Short mmCIF file of C-alpha atoms and ligand atoms in Angstrom, two decimals:
data_model
loop_
_atom_site.label_atom_id
_atom_site.label_comp_id
_atom_site.label_asym_id
_atom_site.label_seq_id
_atom_site.Cartn_x
_atom_site.Cartn_y
_atom_site.Cartn_z
CA MET A 1 63.46 129.56 83.10
CA GLN A 2 63.46 128.41 86.73
CA VAL A 3 66.20 125.98 87.56
CA ALA A 4 66.26 124.16 90.79
CA LEU A 5 69.17 122.24 92.41
CA LYS A 6 69.71 120.32 95.63
CA ILE A 7 73.29 120.66 96.75
CA TRP A 8 75.12 118.59 99.32
CA ARG A 9 76.92 121.12 101.49
CA TYR A 10 79.87 120.19 103.71
CA ASP A 11 81.28 122.35 106.48
CA PRO A 12 84.81 121.29 107.14
CA GLU A 13 84.85 123.14 110.50
CA GLY A 14 81.86 121.58 112.17
CA GLY A 15 81.89 118.44 109.93
CA ASP A 16 78.19 118.93 109.11
CA ARG A 17 76.65 117.65 105.91
CA ALA A 18 73.32 119.10 104.71
CA LEU A 19 71.26 118.81 101.49
CA ARG A 20 70.15 122.32 100.59
CA GLU A 21 67.70 123.24 97.77
CA TYR A 22 68.16 126.36 95.59
CA GLU A 23 66.13 127.85 92.85
CA VAL A 24 67.17 130.60 90.35
CA ASP A 25 65.78 132.40 87.33
CA ALA A 26 68.26 131.61 84.56
CA PRO A 27 68.54 131.90 80.72
CA GLU A 28 67.85 128.83 78.66
CA TRP A 29 71.43 128.38 77.60
CA VAL A 30 72.86 127.98 81.13
CA THR A 31 75.11 125.16 82.16
CA LEU A 32 75.32 123.65 85.60
CA LEU A 33 78.38 125.86 86.37
CA ASP A 34 76.34 128.97 85.32
CA VAL A 35 73.62 128.00 87.74
CA LEU A 36 76.15 127.57 90.52
CA ASP A 37 77.52 131.01 89.78
CA LEU A 38 74.06 132.47 89.95
CA ILE A 39 73.42 130.82 93.26
CA LYS A 40 76.76 132.02 94.61
CA ASP A 41 76.21 135.60 93.40
CA ARG A 42 72.54 135.97 94.39
CA GLN A 43 71.77 133.65 97.23
CA ASP A 44 74.68 132.18 99.10
CA GLY A 45 78.25 133.37 98.78
CA THR A 46 79.54 130.68 101.03
CA LEU A 47 78.94 127.95 98.39
CA ALA A 48 82.45 126.42 97.38
CA TYR A 49 83.23 124.79 94.03
CA ARG A 50 86.08 124.93 91.53
CA LYS A 51 86.13 126.49 88.09
CA SER A 52 88.33 128.34 85.78
CA CYS A 53 87.98 128.04 82.00
CA ARG A 54 84.20 127.59 81.62
CA MET A 55 84.90 125.79 78.34
CA MET A 56 85.77 122.19 79.13
CA ILE A 57 89.55 122.61 78.97
CA CYS A 58 90.90 123.21 82.46
CA GLY A 59 89.31 120.24 84.21
CA SER A 60 88.52 122.19 87.40
CA CYS A 61 84.69 121.82 87.58
CA GLY A 62 84.23 118.00 88.02
CA MET A 63 81.41 117.19 90.44
CA ARG A 64 78.53 114.69 90.67
CA MET A 65 75.04 115.18 89.32
CA ASP A 66 72.55 112.59 90.56
CA GLY A 67 75.44 110.37 91.57
CA ALA A 68 77.44 110.48 88.42
CA ALA A 69 80.42 112.62 87.57
CA VAL A 70 80.04 115.52 85.18
CA LEU A 71 81.92 118.65 84.09
CA ALA A 72 79.68 121.38 85.36
CA CYS A 73 80.56 123.76 82.49
CA LYS A 74 79.69 121.00 79.94
CA THR A 75 76.32 120.12 81.40
CA ARG A 76 73.38 122.02 79.91
CA MET A 77 70.45 122.56 82.25
CA TYR A 78 67.60 123.15 79.75
CA ASP A 79 66.39 119.57 79.27
CA ILE A 80 66.67 118.92 83.02
CA ALA A 81 64.73 122.03 84.00
CA GLU A 82 62.10 121.42 81.36
CA ALA A 83 61.58 117.88 82.65
CA GLY A 84 60.86 119.39 86.12
CA HIS A 85 63.71 117.27 87.58
CA VAL A 86 65.70 118.71 90.53
CA PRO A 87 69.17 117.15 90.33
CA VAL A 88 71.22 116.51 93.37
CA ILE A 89 74.74 117.99 93.09
CA SER A 90 77.53 116.67 95.26
CA ALA A 91 81.35 116.51 95.42
CA MET A 92 83.13 113.88 93.25
CA GLY A 93 83.66 110.41 94.75
CA ASN A 94 86.90 108.66 95.72
CA LEU A 95 88.64 111.86 96.81
CA PRO A 96 88.37 113.55 100.25
CA ILE A 97 85.92 116.45 100.46
CA VAL A 98 87.48 119.83 101.43
CA LYS A 99 84.28 121.91 101.42
CA ASP A 100 80.90 121.61 99.61
CA LEU A 101 81.83 120.56 96.00
CA VAL A 102 85.58 120.98 96.42
CA VAL A 103 87.67 117.89 96.74
CA ASP A 104 91.33 117.35 97.70
CA MET A 105 93.15 116.44 94.44
CA ALA A 106 96.45 115.60 96.15
CA PRO A 107 95.94 111.81 95.88
CA PHE A 108 95.00 112.29 92.20
CA TRP A 109 98.13 114.27 91.45
CA GLN A 110 100.29 111.81 93.34
CA LYS A 111 99.25 108.98 91.01
CA PHE A 112 99.56 111.29 88.06
CA ARG A 113 103.21 112.01 88.96
CA ALA A 114 103.89 108.27 89.61
CA MET A 115 103.23 107.78 85.89
CA LYS A 116 106.31 109.98 85.03
CA PRO A 117 104.20 111.97 82.63
CA TRP A 118 107.01 113.04 80.37
CA LEU A 119 109.00 111.51 77.52
CA GLU A 120 112.04 109.76 78.77
CA PRO A 121 115.19 110.12 76.64
CA GLY A 122 116.55 107.09 75.00
CA TYR A 123 114.92 107.34 71.67
CA VAL A 124 116.85 107.30 68.45
CA GLU A 125 117.45 110.77 67.17
CA PRO A 126 116.00 111.52 63.70
CA PRO A 127 118.59 110.95 61.02
CA ASP A 128 118.30 114.45 59.58
CA GLY A 129 118.72 115.96 63.06
CA LYS A 130 115.53 118.01 62.68
CA GLU A 131 112.31 116.51 64.06
CA HIS A 132 110.52 113.34 64.80
CA ARG A 133 107.94 112.51 62.16
CA ILE A 134 105.31 110.17 63.47
CA SER A 135 102.88 108.29 61.36
CA GLN A 136 99.14 108.84 61.78
CA GLU A 137 98.95 105.05 62.46
CA ARG A 138 101.08 105.50 65.55
CA MET A 139 99.39 108.73 66.66
CA ASN A 140 95.96 106.94 66.55
CA VAL A 141 97.29 104.80 69.36
CA ILE A 142 97.49 107.67 71.75
CA HIS A 143 95.07 110.10 70.27
CA LYS A 144 92.24 109.58 72.82
CA GLU A 145 94.68 109.53 75.77
CA SER A 146 96.04 112.83 74.67
CA LEU A 147 92.68 114.51 75.07
CA CYS A 148 92.72 114.11 78.91
CA ILE A 149 92.18 117.30 80.93
CA ASN A 150 92.84 115.75 84.37
CA CYS A 151 89.35 116.51 85.65
CA GLY A 152 89.00 113.39 87.78
CA CYS A 153 85.51 112.45 86.61
CA CYS A 154 86.73 108.90 85.83
CA VAL A 155 88.38 108.49 89.25
CA SER A 156 85.15 109.67 90.94
CA GLU A 157 83.28 106.64 89.51
CA CYS A 158 85.97 103.99 89.56
CA ASN A 159 84.77 100.87 91.35
CA SER A 160 88.26 99.46 91.98
CA MET A 161 89.40 102.74 93.68
CA GLU A 162 86.44 102.50 95.91
CA SER A 163 87.55 99.13 97.26
CA ASP A 164 91.36 99.80 96.92
CA PRO A 165 92.37 103.43 97.21
CA GLU A 166 95.86 102.42 96.22
CA PHE A 167 94.79 101.25 92.74
CA LEU A 168 96.48 103.57 90.21
CA GLY A 169 93.14 104.31 88.62
CA PRO A 170 91.80 105.24 85.23
CA GLN A 171 93.23 108.70 84.83
CA ALA A 172 96.79 107.71 85.88
CA LEU A 173 96.74 104.63 83.60
CA ALA A 174 95.42 106.52 80.66
CA LYS A 175 98.25 108.98 81.11
CA GLY A 176 100.58 106.00 81.30
CA MET A 177 99.33 104.74 78.06
CA ARG A 178 99.85 108.14 76.47
CA PHE A 179 103.56 107.64 77.05
CA VAL A 180 103.74 103.84 76.59
CA GLY A 181 102.27 104.29 73.06
CA ASP A 182 104.46 107.20 72.12
CA PRO A 183 107.24 106.00 69.80
CA ARG A 184 109.61 108.76 71.05
CA ASP A 185 109.58 107.38 74.56
CA GLY A 186 112.59 105.33 75.58
CA ARG A 187 111.15 103.63 78.65
CA LYS A 188 108.21 101.59 77.33
CA VAL A 189 109.04 98.28 78.90
CA GLU A 190 110.01 99.79 82.25
CA ARG A 191 106.76 101.64 82.33
CA LEU A 192 104.83 98.46 81.57
CA GLU A 193 106.68 96.65 84.33
CA ASP A 194 105.73 99.43 86.73
CA TYR A 195 102.00 99.39 85.75
CA ASN A 196 101.93 95.55 86.10
CA SER A 197 102.78 95.64 89.77
CA GLU A 198 100.38 95.52 92.68
CA HIS A 199 97.48 97.99 92.36
CA GLY A 200 98.17 98.30 88.59
CA ILE A 201 96.35 97.51 85.39
CA TRP A 202 95.10 94.06 86.22
CA ASP A 203 93.16 95.36 89.30
CA CYS A 204 90.63 97.09 87.02
CA THR A 205 87.32 95.39 87.22
CA ARG A 206 86.27 96.49 83.68
CA CYS A 207 83.11 98.18 84.96
CA TYR A 208 83.60 100.91 82.24
CA PHE A 209 82.15 103.60 84.53
CA CYS A 210 85.37 105.71 83.78
CA THR A 211 84.64 105.51 80.07
CA GLU A 212 81.06 106.31 80.61
CA ARG A 213 81.73 109.40 82.60
CA CYS A 214 84.77 110.84 80.85
CA PRO A 215 83.65 114.18 79.32
CA LYS A 216 86.48 114.22 76.76
CA GLY A 217 86.18 110.83 75.11
CA VAL A 218 89.46 109.57 76.61
CA ASP A 219 88.09 106.14 77.14
CA PRO A 220 90.39 105.13 80.09
CA ARG A 221 89.21 101.53 80.17
CA ASP A 222 90.35 101.20 76.54
CA ALA A 223 93.76 102.71 77.54
CA ILE A 224 94.08 100.04 80.23
CA ALA A 225 93.12 97.33 77.75
CA LYS A 226 95.89 98.55 75.41
CA LEU A 227 98.45 98.48 78.37
CA GLY A 228 97.35 94.85 79.02
CA ALA A 229 97.68 93.84 75.41
CA GLU A 230 101.17 95.48 75.14
CA SER A 231 102.26 93.84 78.36
CA VAL A 232 101.26 90.40 77.10
CA LYS A 233 103.10 91.16 73.73
CA GLU A 234 106.24 92.11 75.76
CA GLY A 235 105.93 88.83 77.80
CA ILE A 236 105.09 90.65 80.94
CA THR A 237 102.51 88.07 82.18
CA ARG A 238 103.38 87.40 85.84
CA ASP A 239 100.04 88.90 87.18
CA MET A 240 97.07 86.63 87.57
CA GLY A 241 95.07 89.03 85.38
CA ALA A 242 97.47 88.50 82.46
CA LYS A 243 97.28 84.68 82.90
CA HIS A 244 93.53 84.90 83.03
CA ALA A 245 93.35 86.91 79.81
CA LYS A 246 95.80 84.45 78.10
CA TRP A 247 93.63 81.50 79.13
CA PHE A 248 90.54 83.11 77.48
CA VAL A 249 92.49 83.16 74.16
CA THR A 250 93.60 79.57 74.55
CA SER A 251 90.04 78.47 75.46
CA ALA A 252 88.46 80.23 72.48
CA LYS A 253 91.13 78.79 70.11
CA THR A 254 90.80 75.26 71.31
CA THR A 255 87.12 74.71 72.10
CA GLY A 256 85.32 77.89 71.00
CA TRP A 257 84.17 78.36 74.57
CA LEU A 258 85.67 79.36 77.81
CA ARG A 259 87.21 76.28 79.58
CA GLU A 260 85.95 77.41 82.95
CA THR A 261 86.97 74.39 84.92
CA GLU A 262 90.66 74.91 84.06
CA LEU A 263 90.52 78.72 84.44
CA VAL A 264 91.42 78.72 88.20
CA PRO A 265 94.52 76.39 87.96
CA LYS A 266 95.77 78.19 84.75
CA THR A 267 95.28 81.57 86.48
CA GLN A 268 96.11 80.95 90.13
CA GLY A 269 98.26 77.88 89.96
CA VAL A 270 97.65 74.24 91.20
CA VAL A 271 98.29 74.83 94.91
CA SER A 272 95.76 77.65 95.14
CA SER A 273 93.31 75.59 93.12
CA ILE A 274 93.50 72.63 95.59
CA LYS A 275 92.81 75.10 98.38
CA GLN A 276 89.67 76.07 96.67
CA MET A 277 88.48 72.56 95.83
CA LYS A 278 85.66 72.67 98.43
CA PHE A 279 84.32 75.96 96.90
CA ALA A 280 84.63 74.35 93.39
CA MET A 281 82.75 71.24 94.37
CA SER A 282 79.91 73.49 95.75
CA LEU A 283 79.76 75.34 92.48
CA ALA A 284 79.69 72.06 90.48
CA LYS A 285 76.90 70.73 92.70
CA HIS A 286 74.74 73.77 91.85
CA GLY A 287 75.52 73.50 88.13
CA LYS A 288 77.70 76.67 88.06
CA VAL A 289 80.66 75.03 86.30
CA PRO A 290 80.56 72.44 83.54
CA PRO A 291 82.31 69.02 84.21
CA PRO A 292 85.82 68.90 82.65
CA VAL A 293 84.98 65.70 80.78
CA PRO A 294 83.72 65.49 78.08
CA PRO A 295 85.22 68.84 77.07
CA HIS A 296 82.68 71.44 76.23
CA VAL A 297 83.38 72.19 72.57
CA ALA A 298 81.32 74.53 70.35
CA ASP A 299 79.55 73.11 67.32
CA LYS A 300 81.56 75.17 64.84
CA VAL A 301 84.81 75.11 66.62
CA ASP A 302 86.71 75.03 63.29
CA GLU A 303 85.46 78.52 62.68
CA ALA A 304 86.86 79.74 65.99
CA ARG A 305 90.15 78.10 65.27
CA ALA A 306 90.24 79.60 61.75
CA LEU A 307 89.50 83.11 63.15
CA HIS A 308 92.36 82.62 65.63
CA GLU A 309 94.74 81.61 62.88
CA ILE A 310 93.69 84.63 60.65
CA VAL A 311 94.26 87.14 63.49
CA SER A 312 97.57 85.46 64.47
CA ALA A 313 98.74 85.67 60.86
CA GLN A 314 97.89 89.39 60.87
CA ASP A 315 100.00 89.82 64.02
CA ARG A 316 97.45 91.99 65.60
CA ARG A 317 99.09 92.07 68.95
CA GLY A 318 99.73 94.77 71.52
CA PHE A 319 98.25 98.31 71.34
CA LEU A 320 98.55 98.46 67.59
CA GLY A 321 96.37 95.35 67.18
CA HIS A 322 93.88 96.78 69.66
CA VAL A 323 93.60 100.12 67.76
CA GLN A 324 93.11 98.35 64.48
CA GLY A 325 89.69 97.12 65.58
CA GLU A 326 88.57 100.49 66.89
CA ARG A 327 87.17 102.09 63.78
CA ALA A 328 85.17 98.92 62.97
CA ILE A 329 83.73 98.92 66.47
CA ALA A 330 82.87 102.70 66.17
CA ARG A 331 81.11 102.05 62.92
CA ILE A 332 79.04 99.23 64.41
CA GLU A 333 78.16 101.44 67.36
CA ARG A 334 76.91 104.19 65.05
CA ALA A 335 74.94 101.76 62.96
CA VAL A 336 73.34 100.20 65.98
CA GLU A 337 72.12 103.52 67.33
CA GLU A 338 72.33 107.10 66.12
CA ASP A 339 71.00 108.42 69.41
CA PRO A 340 73.71 110.16 71.52
CA GLU A 341 72.24 108.61 74.55
CA HIS A 342 73.66 105.30 73.44
CA ALA A 343 76.87 106.59 72.02
CA THR A 344 79.90 105.49 73.94
CA ALA A 345 83.19 107.21 74.22
CA SER A 346 85.45 106.63 71.16
CA ARG A 347 87.63 108.61 68.97
CA ASP A 348 84.70 109.19 66.62
CA ALA A 349 82.27 110.27 69.36
CA ALA A 350 84.65 112.24 71.58
CA ASP A 351 82.21 115.03 72.20
CA VAL A 352 79.07 113.36 73.28
CA THR A 353 77.58 115.64 75.97
CA PRO A 354 76.02 113.91 78.94
CA GLY A 355 72.82 115.80 79.87
CA ARG A 356 70.73 115.66 76.80
CA ARG A 357 68.78 113.25 78.96
CA LEU A 358 69.03 113.19 82.68
CA THR A 359 72.52 112.16 83.79
CA ARG A 360 71.26 110.11 86.63
CA ARG A 361 72.80 106.65 86.72
CA THR A 362 69.78 104.34 86.41
CA ALA A 363 69.41 100.82 87.95
CA ASP A 364 69.44 99.20 84.51
S1 LIG B 1 86.86 100.15 84.10
FE1 LIG B 1 88.49 99.82 85.55
S2 LIG B 1 89.53 101.85 85.74
FE2 LIG B 1 87.47 102.17 84.82
S3 LIG B 1 86.13 102.73 86.48
FE3 LIG B 1 85.94 100.53 86.13
S4 LIG B 1 87.44 99.66 87.62
FE4 LIG B 1 87.97 101.75 87.40
S1 LIG B 2 90.38 110.42 81.56
FE1 LIG B 2 88.60 111.70 81.14
S2 LIG B 2 87.49 111.75 83.04
FE2 LIG B 2 89.47 110.96 83.49
S3 LIG B 2 90.68 112.83 84.10
FE3 LIG B 2 91.01 112.57 81.91
S4 LIG B 2 89.50 113.82 80.91
FE4 LIG B 2 88.81 113.58 83.06
S1 LIG B 3 85.60 125.27 84.28
FE1 LIG B 3 87.29 124.47 83.16
S2 LIG B 3 86.59 122.45 82.58
FE2 LIG B 3 84.87 123.42 83.54
#
């Protein structure tokens, strides 16, 4: 079959960028990486990209196809070529480009190392002196995070990193969760303190692009949610993000709705709220916030309160509570739609390949 690609080339010496089109004759089973190899072998030996394993393990071949990160060795070209589409291939986002499709991974590894990605001593030695036996329930907490191959596809698409390059980012935080959730680690609270500082977990905007683009089902946004839940459980709630999340729970429990008018003072404090009074009045004038009195209470608020009591009695807090709901959510997802196009990353759908349909990020 004929496969055509447009590739954004970058020459580091002259600083020129150019979109070049290539077309090769390729077998039907080819991946994007195979097509790049064919182009490099037959047409243009100067094309630069990274690869190693060719089997979705080493994490080297992350790049963008039509503006969304993919692993080149995981992306089959048959459907794309059959549709007559000519995808645009470019280097990953949020990392400096070295040449063509090769990015400088130094900032990525710097954040990775900042997570202290190793087990810290301090845990209790097993009584028989032999080995740690960890229950399946505890392994479930870090199962997805353990699948990370450090490819950087999540970092490429992270909205928060685009506006704040210092943000720790989805890969580093997923790595952090892998150790926070490990019962053998002796530094859980200190890790959580670190990740709650500036540029940490609460700077995530919850856009879910990291989860959408991760080729291994790691679900980094979920890892960040688990870190947030565990932080609140451990009483680490100094950040506005944590206060914000706590107020959502209080609102749902007391009125069944979000008590928006009180959200700002509860999150940012009274002084900051007074400073924003003019803005608040303007929102109220345009009907964007409900008046504080009478309170906005849901019709069946008793049900919301009863639900809160049931969940509180079950002590579903922290990462363990978060993981308890995962299987139920995965079942709902499957029931809603069997089509892989609509499958989202989860432990039960860890190998959904982007590319059965075009991987372009659409406006909707
Ligand atoms: S959900 Fe958070 S970490 Fe993930 S891409 Fe969006 S902003 Fe980044
Ligand atoms: S979380 Fe997923 S996308 Fe991000 S580096 Fe790990 S494997 Fe790659
Ligand atoms: S070449 Fe190793 S993950 Fe693609």
